Short mmCIF file of C-alpha atoms in Angstrom, two decimals:
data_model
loop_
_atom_site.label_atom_id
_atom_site.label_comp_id
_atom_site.label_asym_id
_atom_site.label_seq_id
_atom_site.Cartn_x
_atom_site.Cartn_y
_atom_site.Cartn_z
CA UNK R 48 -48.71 50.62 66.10
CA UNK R 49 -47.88 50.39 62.28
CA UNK R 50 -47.02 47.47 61.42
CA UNK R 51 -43.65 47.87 58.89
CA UNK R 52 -44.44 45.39 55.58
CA UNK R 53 -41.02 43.68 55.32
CA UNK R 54 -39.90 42.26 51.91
CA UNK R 55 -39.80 38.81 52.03
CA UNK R 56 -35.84 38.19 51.25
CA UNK R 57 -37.21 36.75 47.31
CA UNK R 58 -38.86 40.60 46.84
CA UNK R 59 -35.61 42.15 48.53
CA UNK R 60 -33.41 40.18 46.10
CA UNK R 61 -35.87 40.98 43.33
CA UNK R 62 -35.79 44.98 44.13
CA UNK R 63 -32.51 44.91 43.85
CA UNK R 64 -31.97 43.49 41.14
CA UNK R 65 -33.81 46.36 39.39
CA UNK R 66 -32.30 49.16 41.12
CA UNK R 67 -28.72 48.25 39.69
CA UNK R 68 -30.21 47.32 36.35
CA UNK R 69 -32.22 50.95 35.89
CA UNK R 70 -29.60 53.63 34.93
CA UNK R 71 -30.36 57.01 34.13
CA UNK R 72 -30.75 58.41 31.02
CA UNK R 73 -29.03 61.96 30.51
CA UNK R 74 -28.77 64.16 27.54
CA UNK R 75 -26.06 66.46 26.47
CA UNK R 76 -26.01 69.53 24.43
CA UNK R 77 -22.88 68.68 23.33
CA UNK R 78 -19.49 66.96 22.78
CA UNK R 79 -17.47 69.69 25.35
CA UNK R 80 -20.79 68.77 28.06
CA UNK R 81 -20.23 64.93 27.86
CA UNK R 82 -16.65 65.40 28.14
CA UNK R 83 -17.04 67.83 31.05
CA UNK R 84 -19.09 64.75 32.77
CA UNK R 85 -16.70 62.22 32.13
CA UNK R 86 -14.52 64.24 33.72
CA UNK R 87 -16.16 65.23 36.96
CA UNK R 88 -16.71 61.11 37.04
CA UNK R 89 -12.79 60.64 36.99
CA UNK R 90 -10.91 60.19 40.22
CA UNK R 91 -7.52 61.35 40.09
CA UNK R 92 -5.57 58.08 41.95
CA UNK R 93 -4.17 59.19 45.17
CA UNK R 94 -1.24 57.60 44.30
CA UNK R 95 0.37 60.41 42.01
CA UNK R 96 -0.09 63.08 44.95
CA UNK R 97 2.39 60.41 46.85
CA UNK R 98 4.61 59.73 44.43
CA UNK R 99 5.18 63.33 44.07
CA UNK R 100 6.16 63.84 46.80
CA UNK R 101 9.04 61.18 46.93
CA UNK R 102 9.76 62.55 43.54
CA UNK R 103 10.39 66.03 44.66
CA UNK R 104 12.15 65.37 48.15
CA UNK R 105 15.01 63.93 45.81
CA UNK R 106 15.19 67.06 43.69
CA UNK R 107 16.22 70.54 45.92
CA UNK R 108 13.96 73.28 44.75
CA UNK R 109 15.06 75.31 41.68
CA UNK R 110 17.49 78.17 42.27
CA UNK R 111 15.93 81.90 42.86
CA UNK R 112 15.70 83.15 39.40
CA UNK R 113 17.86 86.57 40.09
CA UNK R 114 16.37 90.01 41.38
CA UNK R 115 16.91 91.26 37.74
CA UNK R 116 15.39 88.54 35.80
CA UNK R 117 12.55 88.71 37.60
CA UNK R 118 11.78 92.29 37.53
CA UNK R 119 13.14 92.79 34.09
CA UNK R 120 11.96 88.48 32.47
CA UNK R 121 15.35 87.70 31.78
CA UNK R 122 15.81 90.45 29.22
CA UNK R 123 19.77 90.84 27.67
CA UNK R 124 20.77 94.02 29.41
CA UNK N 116 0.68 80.88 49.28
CA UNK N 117 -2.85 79.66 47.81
CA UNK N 118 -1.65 79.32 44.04
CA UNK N 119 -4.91 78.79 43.19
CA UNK N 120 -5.98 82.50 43.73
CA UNK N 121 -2.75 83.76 42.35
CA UNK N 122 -3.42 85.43 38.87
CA UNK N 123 -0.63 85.25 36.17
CA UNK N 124 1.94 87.75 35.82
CA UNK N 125 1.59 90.37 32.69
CA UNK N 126 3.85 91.46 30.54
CA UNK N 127 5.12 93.91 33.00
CA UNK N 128 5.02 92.08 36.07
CA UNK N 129 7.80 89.59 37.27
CA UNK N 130 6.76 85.84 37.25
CA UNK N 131 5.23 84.14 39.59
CA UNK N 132 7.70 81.75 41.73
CA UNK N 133 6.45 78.36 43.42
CA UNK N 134 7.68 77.28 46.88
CA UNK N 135 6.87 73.88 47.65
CA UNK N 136 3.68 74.83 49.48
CA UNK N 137 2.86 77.17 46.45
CA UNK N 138 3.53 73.78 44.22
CA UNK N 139 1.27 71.70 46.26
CA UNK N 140 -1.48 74.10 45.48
CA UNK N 141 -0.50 74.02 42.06
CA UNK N 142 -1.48 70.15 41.69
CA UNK N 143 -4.00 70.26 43.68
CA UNK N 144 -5.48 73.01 41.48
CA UNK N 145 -4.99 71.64 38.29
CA UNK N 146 -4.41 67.40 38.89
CA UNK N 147 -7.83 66.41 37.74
CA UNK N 148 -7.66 68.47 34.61
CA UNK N 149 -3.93 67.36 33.19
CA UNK N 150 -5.03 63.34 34.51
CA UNK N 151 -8.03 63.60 32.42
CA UNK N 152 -6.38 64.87 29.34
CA UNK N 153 -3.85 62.09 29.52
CA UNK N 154 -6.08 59.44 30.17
CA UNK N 155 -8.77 60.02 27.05
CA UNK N 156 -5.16 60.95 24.83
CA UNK N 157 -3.36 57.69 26.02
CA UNK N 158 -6.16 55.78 26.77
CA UNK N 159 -5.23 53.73 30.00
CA UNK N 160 -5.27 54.57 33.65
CA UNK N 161 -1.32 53.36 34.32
CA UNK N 162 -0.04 55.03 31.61
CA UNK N 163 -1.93 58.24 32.38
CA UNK N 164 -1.16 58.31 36.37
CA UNK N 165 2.52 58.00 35.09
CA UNK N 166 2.18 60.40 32.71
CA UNK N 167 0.46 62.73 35.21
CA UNK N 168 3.34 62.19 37.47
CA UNK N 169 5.83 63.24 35.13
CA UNK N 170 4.36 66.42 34.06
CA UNK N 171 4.08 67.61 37.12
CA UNK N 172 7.46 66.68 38.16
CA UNK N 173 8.82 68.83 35.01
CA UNK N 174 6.86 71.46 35.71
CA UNK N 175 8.27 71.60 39.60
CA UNK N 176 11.60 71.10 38.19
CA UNK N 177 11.52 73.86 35.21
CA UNK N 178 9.04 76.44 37.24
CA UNK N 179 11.77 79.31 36.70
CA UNK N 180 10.90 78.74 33.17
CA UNK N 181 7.42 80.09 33.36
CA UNK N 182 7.36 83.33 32.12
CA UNK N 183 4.04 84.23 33.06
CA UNK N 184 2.88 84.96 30.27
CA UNK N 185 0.29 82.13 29.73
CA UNK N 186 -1.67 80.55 32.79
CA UNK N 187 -0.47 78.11 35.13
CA UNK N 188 -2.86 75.44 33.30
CA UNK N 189 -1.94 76.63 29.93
CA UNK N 190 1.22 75.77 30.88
CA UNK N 191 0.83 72.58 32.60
CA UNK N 192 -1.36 71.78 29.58
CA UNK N 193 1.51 71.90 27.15
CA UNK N 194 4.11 70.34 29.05
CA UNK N 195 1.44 67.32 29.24
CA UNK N 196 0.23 67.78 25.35
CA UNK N 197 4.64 67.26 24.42
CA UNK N 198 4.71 64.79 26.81
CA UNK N 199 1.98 62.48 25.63
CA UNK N 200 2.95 63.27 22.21
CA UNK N 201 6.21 62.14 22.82
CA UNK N 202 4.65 58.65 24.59
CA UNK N 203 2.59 57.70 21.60
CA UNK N 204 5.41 58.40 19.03
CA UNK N 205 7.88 56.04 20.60
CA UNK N 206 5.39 53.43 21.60
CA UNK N 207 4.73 52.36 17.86
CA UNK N 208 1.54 50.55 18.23
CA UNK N 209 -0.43 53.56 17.01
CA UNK N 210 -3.86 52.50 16.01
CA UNK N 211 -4.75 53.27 12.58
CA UNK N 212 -6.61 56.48 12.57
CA UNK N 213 -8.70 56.81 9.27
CA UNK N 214 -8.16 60.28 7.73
CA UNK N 215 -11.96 60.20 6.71
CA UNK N 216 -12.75 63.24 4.45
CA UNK N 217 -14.75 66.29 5.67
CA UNK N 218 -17.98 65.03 2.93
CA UNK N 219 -18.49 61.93 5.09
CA UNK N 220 -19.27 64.98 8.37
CA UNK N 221 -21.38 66.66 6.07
CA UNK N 222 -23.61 64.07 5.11
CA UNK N 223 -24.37 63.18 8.78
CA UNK N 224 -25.08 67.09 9.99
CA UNK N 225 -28.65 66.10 11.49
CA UNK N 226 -27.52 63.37 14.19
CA UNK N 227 -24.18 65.03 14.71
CA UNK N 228 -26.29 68.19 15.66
CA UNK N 229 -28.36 66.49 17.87
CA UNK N 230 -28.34 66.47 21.30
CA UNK N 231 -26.08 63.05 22.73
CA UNK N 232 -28.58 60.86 24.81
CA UNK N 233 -26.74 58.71 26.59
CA UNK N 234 -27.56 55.97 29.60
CA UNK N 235 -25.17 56.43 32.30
CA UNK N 236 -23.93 54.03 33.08
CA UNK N 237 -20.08 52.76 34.38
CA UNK N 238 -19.62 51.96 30.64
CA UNK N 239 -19.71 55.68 29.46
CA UNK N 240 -16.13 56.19 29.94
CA UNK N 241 -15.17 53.22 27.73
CA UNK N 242 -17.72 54.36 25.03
CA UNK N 243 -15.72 57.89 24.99
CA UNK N 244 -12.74 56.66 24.99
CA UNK N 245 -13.42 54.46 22.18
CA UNK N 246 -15.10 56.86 20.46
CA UNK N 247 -11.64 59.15 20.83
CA UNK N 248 -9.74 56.36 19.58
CA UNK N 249 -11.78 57.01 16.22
CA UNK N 250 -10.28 60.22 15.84
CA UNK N 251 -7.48 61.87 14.61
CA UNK N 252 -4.93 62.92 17.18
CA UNK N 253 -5.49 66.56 16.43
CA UNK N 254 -9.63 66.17 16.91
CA UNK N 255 -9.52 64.57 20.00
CA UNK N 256 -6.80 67.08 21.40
CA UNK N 257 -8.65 69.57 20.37
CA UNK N 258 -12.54 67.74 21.89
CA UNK N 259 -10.47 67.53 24.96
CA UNK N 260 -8.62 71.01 25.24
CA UNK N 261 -12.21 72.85 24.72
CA UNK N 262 -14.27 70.97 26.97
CA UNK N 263 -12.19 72.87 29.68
CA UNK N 264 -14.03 75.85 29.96
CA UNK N 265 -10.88 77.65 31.31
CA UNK N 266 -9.22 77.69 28.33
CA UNK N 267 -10.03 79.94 25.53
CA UNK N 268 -10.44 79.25 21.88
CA UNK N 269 -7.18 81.93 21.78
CA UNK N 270 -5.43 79.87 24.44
CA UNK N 271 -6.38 76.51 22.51
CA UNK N 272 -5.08 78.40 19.01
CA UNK N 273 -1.44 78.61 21.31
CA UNK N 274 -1.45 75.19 21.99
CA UNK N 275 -1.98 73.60 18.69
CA UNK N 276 0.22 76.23 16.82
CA UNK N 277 -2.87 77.18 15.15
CA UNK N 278 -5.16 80.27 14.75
CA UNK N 279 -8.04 80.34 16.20
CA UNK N 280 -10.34 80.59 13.32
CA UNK N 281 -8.64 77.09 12.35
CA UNK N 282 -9.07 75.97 15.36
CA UNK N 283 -13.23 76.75 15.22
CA UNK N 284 -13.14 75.25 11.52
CA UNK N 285 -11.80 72.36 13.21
CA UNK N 286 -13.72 71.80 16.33
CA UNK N 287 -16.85 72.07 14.38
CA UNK N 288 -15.56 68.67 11.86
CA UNK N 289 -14.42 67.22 15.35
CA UNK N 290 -17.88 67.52 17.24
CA UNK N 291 -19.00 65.50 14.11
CA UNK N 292 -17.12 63.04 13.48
CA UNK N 293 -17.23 62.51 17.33
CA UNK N 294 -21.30 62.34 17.26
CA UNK N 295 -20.59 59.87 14.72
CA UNK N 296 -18.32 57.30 15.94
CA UNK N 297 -20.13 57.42 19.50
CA UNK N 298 -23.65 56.44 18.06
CA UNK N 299 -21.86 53.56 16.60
CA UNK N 300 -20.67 52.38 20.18
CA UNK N 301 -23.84 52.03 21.61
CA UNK N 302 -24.09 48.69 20.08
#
């Protein structure tokens, strides 16, 4: 049977330590690609979904635009 | 119905109307995209997830004012632009944005042109948004507009109020200055 080497909890500490020190280097082409990353890395807050939804219950949905402004975009006739 | 594979009316086609379902879709489509925008334009998380709110509220309550003749994020993009226009002008603690001329962008072409290596780390955000902060309102609307590859230079051009050729001339002095300031916030 193998026997597992176990980091002694100084070496575990130690490892660590260096994992959330090391970061990642990256490169972008440009100013739209590192802006396109920073995105992707943004989280929307859940909370705005929510609130939404209160907002909106206290407003009744906008009127039917009528049959002939939508067929004709609200030309003068 | 899934409003994010509905397809904006033409000129001869009757607009597109959102039920509440259809308006769900609708944020769930395009959230990320108009929360970004005001974040890196008003620089703080509160003010943007209020901002966020709001422009999606107007847009649910003015929907029967989409003519369909832009996208749905075009749209949504210039209810948010007025909005956060509007935010900055009556806050009055605008920073002060040096108008630098265009001769300081020339003399840097080489490191603007280069590629931007950066370390990722949790301080890249801050870095970009102070680097945005540098800028003139109209560069870093206009940064932030065409790093969503859904929108067109010809979309952008609508927008701004601008043509597109002006709005090229532009993005290439933004992308500069931009490469500029940012080297200088790595310290």
């Amino acid at each position: 049977m193998k026997q597992e080497k176990k980091f002694a909890p100084s070496e575990q500490q130690h490892a660590s330590d260096v994992r959330s020190q090391q970061s990642t280097e990256r490169e972008f082409a440009s100013v739209e690609e590192l802006l396109r990353y920073d995105a992707e890395q943004t989280i929307v807050p859940a909370e705005i979904a929510q609130r939404l939804q209160r907002s909106t219950a206290r407003f009744s949905p906008p009127a039917a635009r009528p049959w002939w402004k939508r067929l004709f975009g609200g030309a003068n006739l | 119905m899934d409003i994010s594979s509905v397809e904006p009316a033409g000129l001869n086609q009757p607009p597109v109307e959102l039920g509440s379902d259809s308006f769900a879709g609708l944020y769930q489509t395009h959230n990320r995209e108009i929360y970004y925008l005001a974040l890196r334009l008003l620089g703080d998380p509160h003010k943007a997830e209020d901002a966020t709110h709001d422009v999606f509220l107007k847009a649910y309550r003015k929907q029967n004012d989409f003519r369909g003749d832009s996208s749905w994020r075009t749209w949504l993009y210039r209810i948010a632009i007025n909005h956060c226009s509007n935010l900055r002008q009556s806050w009055h603690n605008r920073n002060v944005i040096p108008n630098s001329e265009d001769s300081v962008w020339e003399n840097t072409a080489a490191r603007a042109d280069s590629p931007l290596r950066v370390l990722e780390t949790k301080e890249l955000g801050q870095r970009i948004q102070q680097t945005l902060d540098q800028l003139s309102e109209e560069y870093r609307l206009l940064l932030l507009l065409v790093a969503d590859e859904e929108l067109s230079y010809e979309e952008i051009a609508a927008l701004t109020d601008q043509s597109a050729d002006a709005v090229r001339g532009k993005l290439h002095r933004a992308r500069k200055a931009f490469a500029v300031f940012f080297q200088k916030t790595s310290g």
